[in-house]
Tab-separated table of C-alpha atoms and ligand atoms in Angstrom:
chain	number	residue	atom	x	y	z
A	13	UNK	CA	28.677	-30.718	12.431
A	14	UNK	CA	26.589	-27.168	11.641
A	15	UNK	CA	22.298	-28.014	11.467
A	16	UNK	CA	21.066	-25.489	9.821
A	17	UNK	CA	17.428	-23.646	10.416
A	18	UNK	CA	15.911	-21.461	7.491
A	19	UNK	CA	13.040	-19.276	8.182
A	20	UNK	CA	11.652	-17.821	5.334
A	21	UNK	CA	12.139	-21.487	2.787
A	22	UNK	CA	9.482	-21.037	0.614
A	23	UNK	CA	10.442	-17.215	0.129
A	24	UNK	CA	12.612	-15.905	-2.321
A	25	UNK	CA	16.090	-15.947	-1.345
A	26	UNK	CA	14.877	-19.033	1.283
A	27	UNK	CA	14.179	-21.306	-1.776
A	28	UNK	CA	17.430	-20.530	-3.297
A	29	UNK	CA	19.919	-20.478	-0.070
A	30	UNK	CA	18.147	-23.446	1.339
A	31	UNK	CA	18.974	-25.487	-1.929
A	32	UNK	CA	22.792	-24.028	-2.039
A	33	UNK	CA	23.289	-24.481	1.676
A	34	UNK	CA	21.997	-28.450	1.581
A	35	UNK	CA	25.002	-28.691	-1.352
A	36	UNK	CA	27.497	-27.428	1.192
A	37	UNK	CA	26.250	-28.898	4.766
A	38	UNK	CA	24.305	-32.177	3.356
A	39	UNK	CA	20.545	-32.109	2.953
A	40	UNK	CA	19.737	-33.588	6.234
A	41	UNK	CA	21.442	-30.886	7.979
A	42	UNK	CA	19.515	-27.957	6.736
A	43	UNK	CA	16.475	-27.270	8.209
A	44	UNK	CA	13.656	-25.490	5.726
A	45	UNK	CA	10.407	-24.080	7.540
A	46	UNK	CA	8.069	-21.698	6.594
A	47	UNK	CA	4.304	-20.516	7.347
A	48	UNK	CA	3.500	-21.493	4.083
A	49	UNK	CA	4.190	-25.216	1.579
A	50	UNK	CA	7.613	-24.512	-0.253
A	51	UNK	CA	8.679	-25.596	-3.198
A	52	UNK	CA	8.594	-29.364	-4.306
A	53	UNK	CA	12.637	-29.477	-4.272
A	54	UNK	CA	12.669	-28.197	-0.876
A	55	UNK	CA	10.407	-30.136	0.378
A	56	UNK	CA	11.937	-33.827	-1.258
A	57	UNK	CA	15.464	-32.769	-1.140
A	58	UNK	CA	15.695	-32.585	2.705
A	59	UNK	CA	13.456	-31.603	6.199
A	60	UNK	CA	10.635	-29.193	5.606
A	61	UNK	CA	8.274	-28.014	8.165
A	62	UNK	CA	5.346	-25.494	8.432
A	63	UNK	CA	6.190	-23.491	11.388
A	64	UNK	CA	5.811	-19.860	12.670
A	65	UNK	CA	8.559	-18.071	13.670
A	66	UNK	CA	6.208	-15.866	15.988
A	67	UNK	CA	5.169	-19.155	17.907
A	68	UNK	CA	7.960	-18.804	20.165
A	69	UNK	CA	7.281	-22.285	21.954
A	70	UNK	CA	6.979	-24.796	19.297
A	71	UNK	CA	10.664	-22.612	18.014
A	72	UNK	CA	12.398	-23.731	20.797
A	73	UNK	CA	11.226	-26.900	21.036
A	74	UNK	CA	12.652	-27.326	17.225
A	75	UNK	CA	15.752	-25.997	17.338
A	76	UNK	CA	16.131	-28.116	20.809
A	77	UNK	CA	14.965	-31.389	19.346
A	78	UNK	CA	17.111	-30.495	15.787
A	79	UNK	CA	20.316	-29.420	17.776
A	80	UNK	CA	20.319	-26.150	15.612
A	81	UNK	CA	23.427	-24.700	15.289
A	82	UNK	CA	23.105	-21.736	12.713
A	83	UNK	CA	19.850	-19.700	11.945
A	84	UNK	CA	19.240	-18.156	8.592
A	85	UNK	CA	15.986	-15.472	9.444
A	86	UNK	CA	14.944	-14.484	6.461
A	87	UNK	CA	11.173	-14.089	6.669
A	88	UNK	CA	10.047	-10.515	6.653
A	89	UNK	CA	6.595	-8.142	5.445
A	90	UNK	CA	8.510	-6.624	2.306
A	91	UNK	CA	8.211	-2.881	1.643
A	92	UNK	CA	4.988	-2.482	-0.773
A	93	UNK	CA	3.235	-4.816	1.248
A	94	UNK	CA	4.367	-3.361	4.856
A	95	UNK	CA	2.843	-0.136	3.561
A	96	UNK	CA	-0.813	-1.776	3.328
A	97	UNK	CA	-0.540	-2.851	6.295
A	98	UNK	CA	1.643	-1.208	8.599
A	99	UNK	CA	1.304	-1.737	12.399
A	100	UNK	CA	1.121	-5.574	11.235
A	101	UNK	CA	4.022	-5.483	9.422
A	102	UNK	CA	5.714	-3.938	12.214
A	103	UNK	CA	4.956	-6.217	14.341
A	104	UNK	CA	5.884	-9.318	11.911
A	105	UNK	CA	8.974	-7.941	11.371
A	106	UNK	CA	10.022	-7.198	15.236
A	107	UNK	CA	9.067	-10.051	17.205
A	108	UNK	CA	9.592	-12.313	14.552
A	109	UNK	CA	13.496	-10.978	14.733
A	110	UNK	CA	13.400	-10.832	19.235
A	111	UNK	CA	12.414	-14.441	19.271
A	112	UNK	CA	15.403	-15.679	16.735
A	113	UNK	CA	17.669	-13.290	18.810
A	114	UNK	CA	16.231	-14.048	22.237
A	115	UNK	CA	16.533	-17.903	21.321
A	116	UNK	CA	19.775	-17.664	20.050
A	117	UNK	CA	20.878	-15.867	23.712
A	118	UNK	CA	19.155	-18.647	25.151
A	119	UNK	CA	20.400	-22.028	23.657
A	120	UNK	CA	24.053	-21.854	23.788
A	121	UNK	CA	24.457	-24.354	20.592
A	122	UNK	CA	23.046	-21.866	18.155
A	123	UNK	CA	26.709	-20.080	17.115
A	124	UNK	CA	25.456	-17.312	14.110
A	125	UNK	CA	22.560	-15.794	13.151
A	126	UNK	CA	21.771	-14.478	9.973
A	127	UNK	CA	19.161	-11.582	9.052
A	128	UNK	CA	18.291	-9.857	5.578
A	129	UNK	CA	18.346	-5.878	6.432
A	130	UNK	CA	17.751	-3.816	3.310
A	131	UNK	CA	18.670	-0.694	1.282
A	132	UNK	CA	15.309	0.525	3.092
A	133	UNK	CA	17.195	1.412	6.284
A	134	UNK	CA	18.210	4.500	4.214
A	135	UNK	CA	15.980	7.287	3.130
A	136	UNK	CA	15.613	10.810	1.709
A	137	UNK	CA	18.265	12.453	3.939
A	138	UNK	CA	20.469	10.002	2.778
A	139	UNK	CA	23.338	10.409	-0.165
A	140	UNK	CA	21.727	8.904	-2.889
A	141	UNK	CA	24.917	7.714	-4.746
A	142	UNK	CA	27.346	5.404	-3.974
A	143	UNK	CA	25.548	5.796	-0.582
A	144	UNK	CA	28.367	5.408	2.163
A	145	UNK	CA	27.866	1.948	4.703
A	146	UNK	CA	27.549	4.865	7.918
A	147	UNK	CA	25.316	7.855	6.770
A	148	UNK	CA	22.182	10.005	7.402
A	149	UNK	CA	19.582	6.899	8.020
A	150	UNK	CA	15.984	8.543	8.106
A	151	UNK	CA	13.816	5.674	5.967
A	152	UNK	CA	10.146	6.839	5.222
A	153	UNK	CA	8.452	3.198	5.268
A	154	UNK	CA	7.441	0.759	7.799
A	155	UNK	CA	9.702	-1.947	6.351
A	156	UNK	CA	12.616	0.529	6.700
A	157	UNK	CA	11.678	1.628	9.848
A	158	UNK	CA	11.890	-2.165	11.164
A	159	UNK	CA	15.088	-3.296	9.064
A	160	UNK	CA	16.760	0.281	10.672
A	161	UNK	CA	15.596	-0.478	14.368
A	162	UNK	CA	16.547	-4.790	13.813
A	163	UNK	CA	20.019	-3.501	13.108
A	164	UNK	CA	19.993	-1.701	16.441
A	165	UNK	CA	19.039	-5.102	17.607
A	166	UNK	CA	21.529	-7.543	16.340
A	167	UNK	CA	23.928	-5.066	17.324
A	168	UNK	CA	23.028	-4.614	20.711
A	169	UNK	CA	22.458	-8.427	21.210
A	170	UNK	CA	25.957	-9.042	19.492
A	171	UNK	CA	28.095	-6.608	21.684
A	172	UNK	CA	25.897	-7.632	24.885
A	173	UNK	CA	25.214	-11.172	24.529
A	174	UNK	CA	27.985	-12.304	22.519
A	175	UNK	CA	25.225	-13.614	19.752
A	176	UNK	CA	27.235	-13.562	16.428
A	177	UNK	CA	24.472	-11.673	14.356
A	178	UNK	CA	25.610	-11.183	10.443
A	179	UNK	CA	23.465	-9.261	8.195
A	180	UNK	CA	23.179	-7.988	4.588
A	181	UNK	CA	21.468	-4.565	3.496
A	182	UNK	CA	20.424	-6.420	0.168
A	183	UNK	CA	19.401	-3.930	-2.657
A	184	UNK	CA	16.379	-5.441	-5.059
A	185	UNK	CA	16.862	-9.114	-5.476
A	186	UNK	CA	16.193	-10.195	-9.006
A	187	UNK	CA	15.405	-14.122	-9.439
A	188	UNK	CA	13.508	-17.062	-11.297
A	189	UNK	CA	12.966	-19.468	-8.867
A	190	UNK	CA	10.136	-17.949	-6.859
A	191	UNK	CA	8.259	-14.535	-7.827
A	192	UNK	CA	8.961	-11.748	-5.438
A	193	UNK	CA	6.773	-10.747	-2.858
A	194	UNK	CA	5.888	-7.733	-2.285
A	195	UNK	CA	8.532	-5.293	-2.755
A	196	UNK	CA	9.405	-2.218	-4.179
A	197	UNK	CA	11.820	-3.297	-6.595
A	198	UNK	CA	9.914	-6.390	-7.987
A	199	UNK	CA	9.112	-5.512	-11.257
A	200	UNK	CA	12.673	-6.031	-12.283
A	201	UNK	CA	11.165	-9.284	-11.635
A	202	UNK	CA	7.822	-8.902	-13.099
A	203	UNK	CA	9.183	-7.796	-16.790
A	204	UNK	CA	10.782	-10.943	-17.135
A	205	UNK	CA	7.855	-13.078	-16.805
A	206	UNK	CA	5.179	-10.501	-18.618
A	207	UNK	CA	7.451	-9.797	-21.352
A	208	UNK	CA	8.369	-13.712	-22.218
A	209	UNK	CA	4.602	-14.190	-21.625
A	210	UNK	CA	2.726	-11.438	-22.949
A	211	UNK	CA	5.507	-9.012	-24.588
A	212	UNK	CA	4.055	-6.138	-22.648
A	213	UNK	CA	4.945	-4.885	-19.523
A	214	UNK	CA	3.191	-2.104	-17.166
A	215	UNK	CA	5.992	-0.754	-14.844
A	216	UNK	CA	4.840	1.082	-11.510
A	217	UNK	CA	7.786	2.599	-11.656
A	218	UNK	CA	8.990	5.570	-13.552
A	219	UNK	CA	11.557	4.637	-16.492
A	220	UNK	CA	14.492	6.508	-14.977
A	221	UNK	CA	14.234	5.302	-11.432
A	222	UNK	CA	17.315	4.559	-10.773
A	223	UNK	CA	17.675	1.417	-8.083
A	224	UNK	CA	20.802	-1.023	-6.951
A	225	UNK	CA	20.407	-4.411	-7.627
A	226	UNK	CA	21.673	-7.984	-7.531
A	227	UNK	CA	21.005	-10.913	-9.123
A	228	UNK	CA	20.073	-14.241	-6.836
A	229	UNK	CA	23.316	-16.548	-7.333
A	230	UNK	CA	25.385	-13.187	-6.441
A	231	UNK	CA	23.270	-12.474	-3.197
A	232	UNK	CA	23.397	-16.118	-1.978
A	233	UNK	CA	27.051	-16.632	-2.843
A	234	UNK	CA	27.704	-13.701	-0.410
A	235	UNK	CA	25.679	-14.698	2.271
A	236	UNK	CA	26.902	-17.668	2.155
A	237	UNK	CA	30.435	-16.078	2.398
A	238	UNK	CA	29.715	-13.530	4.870
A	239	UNK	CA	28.239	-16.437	7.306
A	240	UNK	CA	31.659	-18.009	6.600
A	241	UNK	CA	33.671	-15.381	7.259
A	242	UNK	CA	36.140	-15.339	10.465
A	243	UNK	CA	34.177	-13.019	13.004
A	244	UNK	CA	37.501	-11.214	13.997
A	245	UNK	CA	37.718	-9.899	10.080
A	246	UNK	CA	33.658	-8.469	10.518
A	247	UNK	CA	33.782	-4.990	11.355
A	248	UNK	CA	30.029	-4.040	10.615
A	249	UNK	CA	28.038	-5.612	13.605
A	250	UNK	CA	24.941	-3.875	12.214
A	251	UNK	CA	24.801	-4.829	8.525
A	252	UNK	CA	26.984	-4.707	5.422
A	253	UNK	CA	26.045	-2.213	2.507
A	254	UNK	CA	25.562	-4.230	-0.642
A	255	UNK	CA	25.896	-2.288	-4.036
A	256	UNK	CA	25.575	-5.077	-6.702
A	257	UNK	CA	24.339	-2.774	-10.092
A	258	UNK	CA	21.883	-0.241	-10.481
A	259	UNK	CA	19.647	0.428	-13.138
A	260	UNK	CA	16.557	1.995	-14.268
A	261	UNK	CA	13.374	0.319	-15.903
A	262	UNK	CA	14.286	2.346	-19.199
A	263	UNK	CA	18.095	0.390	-19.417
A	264	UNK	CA	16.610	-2.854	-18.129
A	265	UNK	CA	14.132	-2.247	-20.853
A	266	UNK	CA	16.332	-1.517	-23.671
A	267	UNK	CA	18.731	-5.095	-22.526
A	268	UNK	CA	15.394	-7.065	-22.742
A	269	UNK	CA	14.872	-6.081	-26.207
A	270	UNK	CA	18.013	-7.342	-26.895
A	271	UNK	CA	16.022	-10.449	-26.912
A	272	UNK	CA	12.568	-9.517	-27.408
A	273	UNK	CA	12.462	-6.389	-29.666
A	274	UNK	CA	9.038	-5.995	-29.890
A	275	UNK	CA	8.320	-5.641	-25.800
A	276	UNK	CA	6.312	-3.216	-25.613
A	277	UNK	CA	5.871	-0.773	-22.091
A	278	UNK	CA	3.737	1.630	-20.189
A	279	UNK	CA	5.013	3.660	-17.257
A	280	UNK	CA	2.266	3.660	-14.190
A	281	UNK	CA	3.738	4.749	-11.126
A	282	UNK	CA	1.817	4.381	-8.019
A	283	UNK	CA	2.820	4.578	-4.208
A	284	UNK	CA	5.874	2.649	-4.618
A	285	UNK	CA	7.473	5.608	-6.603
A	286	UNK	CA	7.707	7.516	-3.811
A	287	UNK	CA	9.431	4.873	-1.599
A	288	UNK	CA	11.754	4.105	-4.860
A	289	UNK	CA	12.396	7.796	-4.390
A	290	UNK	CA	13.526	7.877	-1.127
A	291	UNK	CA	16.040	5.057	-1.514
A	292	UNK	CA	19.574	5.311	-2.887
A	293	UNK	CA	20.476	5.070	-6.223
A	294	UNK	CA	24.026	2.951	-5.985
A	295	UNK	CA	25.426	1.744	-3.245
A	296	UNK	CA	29.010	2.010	-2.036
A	297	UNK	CA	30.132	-1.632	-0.776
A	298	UNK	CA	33.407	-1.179	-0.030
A	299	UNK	CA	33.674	-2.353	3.721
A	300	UNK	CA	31.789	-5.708	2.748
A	301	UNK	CA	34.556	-6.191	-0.232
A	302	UNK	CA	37.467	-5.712	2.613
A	303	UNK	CA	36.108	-7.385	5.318
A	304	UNK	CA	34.886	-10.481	4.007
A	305	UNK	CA	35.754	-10.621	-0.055
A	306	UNK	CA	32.526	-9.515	-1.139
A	307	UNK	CA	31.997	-9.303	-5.170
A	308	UNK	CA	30.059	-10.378	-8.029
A	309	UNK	CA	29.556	-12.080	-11.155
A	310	UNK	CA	26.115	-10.540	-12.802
A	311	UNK	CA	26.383	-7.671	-15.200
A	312	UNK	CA	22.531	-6.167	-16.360
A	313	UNK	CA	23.272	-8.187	-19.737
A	314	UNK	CA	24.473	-11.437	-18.181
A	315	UNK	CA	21.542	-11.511	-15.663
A	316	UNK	CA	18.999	-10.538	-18.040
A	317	UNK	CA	20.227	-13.184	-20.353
A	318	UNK	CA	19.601	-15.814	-17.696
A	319	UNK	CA	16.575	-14.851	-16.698
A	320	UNK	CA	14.513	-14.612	-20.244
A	321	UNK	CA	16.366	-18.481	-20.518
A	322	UNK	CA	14.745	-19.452	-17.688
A	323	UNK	CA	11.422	-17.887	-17.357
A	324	UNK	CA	11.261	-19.146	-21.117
A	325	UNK	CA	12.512	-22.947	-19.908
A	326	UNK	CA	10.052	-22.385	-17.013
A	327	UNK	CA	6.917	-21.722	-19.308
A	328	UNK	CA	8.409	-23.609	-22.194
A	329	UNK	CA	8.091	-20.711	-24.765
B	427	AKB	C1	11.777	-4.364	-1.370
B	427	AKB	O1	11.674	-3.819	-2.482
B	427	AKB	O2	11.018	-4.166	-0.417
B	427	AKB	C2	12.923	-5.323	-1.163
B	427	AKB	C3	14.102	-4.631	-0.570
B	427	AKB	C4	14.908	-3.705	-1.381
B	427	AKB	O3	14.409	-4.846	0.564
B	427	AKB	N1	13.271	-5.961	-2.389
């Protein structure tokens, strides 16, 4: 029987993967912890604990006492954020991921490891459409700079310590559950929720940025599957290209007022623009879909249906 430690719980893909992973493994088998008080379903459905992941002590000690088989790492300093502060981001980001892999080299129950890397790995030297899995990798930010050298690591600690490391280069995550945090690509998030609210929306984005992007139940459905996968059929020891869909703020825009005509929006760019720039436009996932099944389910009008439902259910609107 798998016991299952999430990092990251009260994040946003940790308060959706934790929720989908109790369905699958049973509640007291998955582990949620975080630095900060998740979400009141995580916390009743099943074990919750505050804990650091940089408090490499008390780590052990819990994934000793909890007989931890598989480790989902998902917390991380997300690209906007990373930016303000950088040499603390950095060092988040690193020896948060060296104690999960160290650990898992360690404590020979732990059997996979799982870690988010990002379409920030990739930068302005890098094809910007249907951006190849192996190209030009020069990223411009601090979060990029950390997701491209943690891929060097989960390699290196899979092909010389026999740790089965998976990992996703996720594109912008778009969800309901739990506001993003941070990134570059949250205010495909942000619309939702100002333009049920308020009917206005100020994007710091231009409107023809063009970005790839997934919708939650899609992301989680494939890391789900990729951490299922038989390791002899995983070819990508670093971490699988993700394409999902990409759109700008002008066509995620014009699908909104679908359902709300009258949203109204201003274009403000500010330093994200540039790291939007340097990022790819669509991504080519090709090697996830033949390796381990990889596809989707969210178009730009089905997601953008759900998520005015819900953010309208959530503020009853
Ligand atoms: C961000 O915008 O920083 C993240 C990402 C693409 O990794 N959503």
């Amino acid at each position: 029987m798998d016991n299952i430690l999430v990092i990251g719980a009260a994040g946003q893909i940790g308060s959706e993967l934790t929720i989908e992973l109790r369905k699958i493994y049973g509640s007291e088998h998955v582990f949620a912890t975080d630095i900060k008080q998740a979400s009141k379903d995580i916390v009743d459905g099943g074990p919750f604990q505050i804990l650091d992941v940089l408090d490499d002590k008390r780590l052990i000690h819990f994934v000793i006492r909890h007989k931890i088989t598989q480790i989902y790492h998902l917390a991380a300093v997300l690209s906007g954020n990373a930016e303000r502060i950088p040499i603390q981001a950095w060092n988040i980001n690193m020896e948060s991921l060296m104690n999960i892999l160290d650990l898992a080299k360690e404590v020979e129950d732990i059997k996979k490891v799982f870690w988010p890397s990002s379409i920030a790995v990739f930068g302005p030297t890098t094809p910007r459409v249907n951006t190849p899995q192996l190209t030009v990798m020069e990223p411009r930010t601090v979060y990029g700079i950390s997701k491209q050298a943690g891929e060097r690591w989960i390699e290196y600690y899979n092909r010389r310590y026999k740790v089965d490391t998976r990992s996703i280069r996720y594109p912008g995550l778009i969800s309901f559950k739990t506001e993003a945090g941070g990134g570059t690509t949250d205010y495909a998030v942000e619309i939702f929720y100002d333009a049920v609210k308020y009917g206005i929306y100020e994007c710091f984005l231009t409107e023809n940025t063009r970005l790839p992007m997934l919708f939650m139940a899609d992301a989680i459905k494939s890391t789900i599957n990729l951490m299922e996968a038989d390791s002899s059929k995983l070819s990508i020891k670093t971490s699988y290209n993700l394409g999902g869909i990409s759109f700008s703020p002008e066509e995620l825009v014009n699908e909104i007022r679908k359902h709300i005509p009258l949203l109204k929006i201003t274009y403000k760019p500010d330093f994200r623009q540039a790291i939007a720039d340097s990022w790819p436009q669509s991504i080519d996932d090709s090697v996830a879909r033949h390796d381990w099944g990889c596809n989707f389910t969210y178009n730009l009008a089905k997601l953008t249906e759900v998520m005015i439902n819900e953010v309208r259910k959530k503020y009853e609107i």
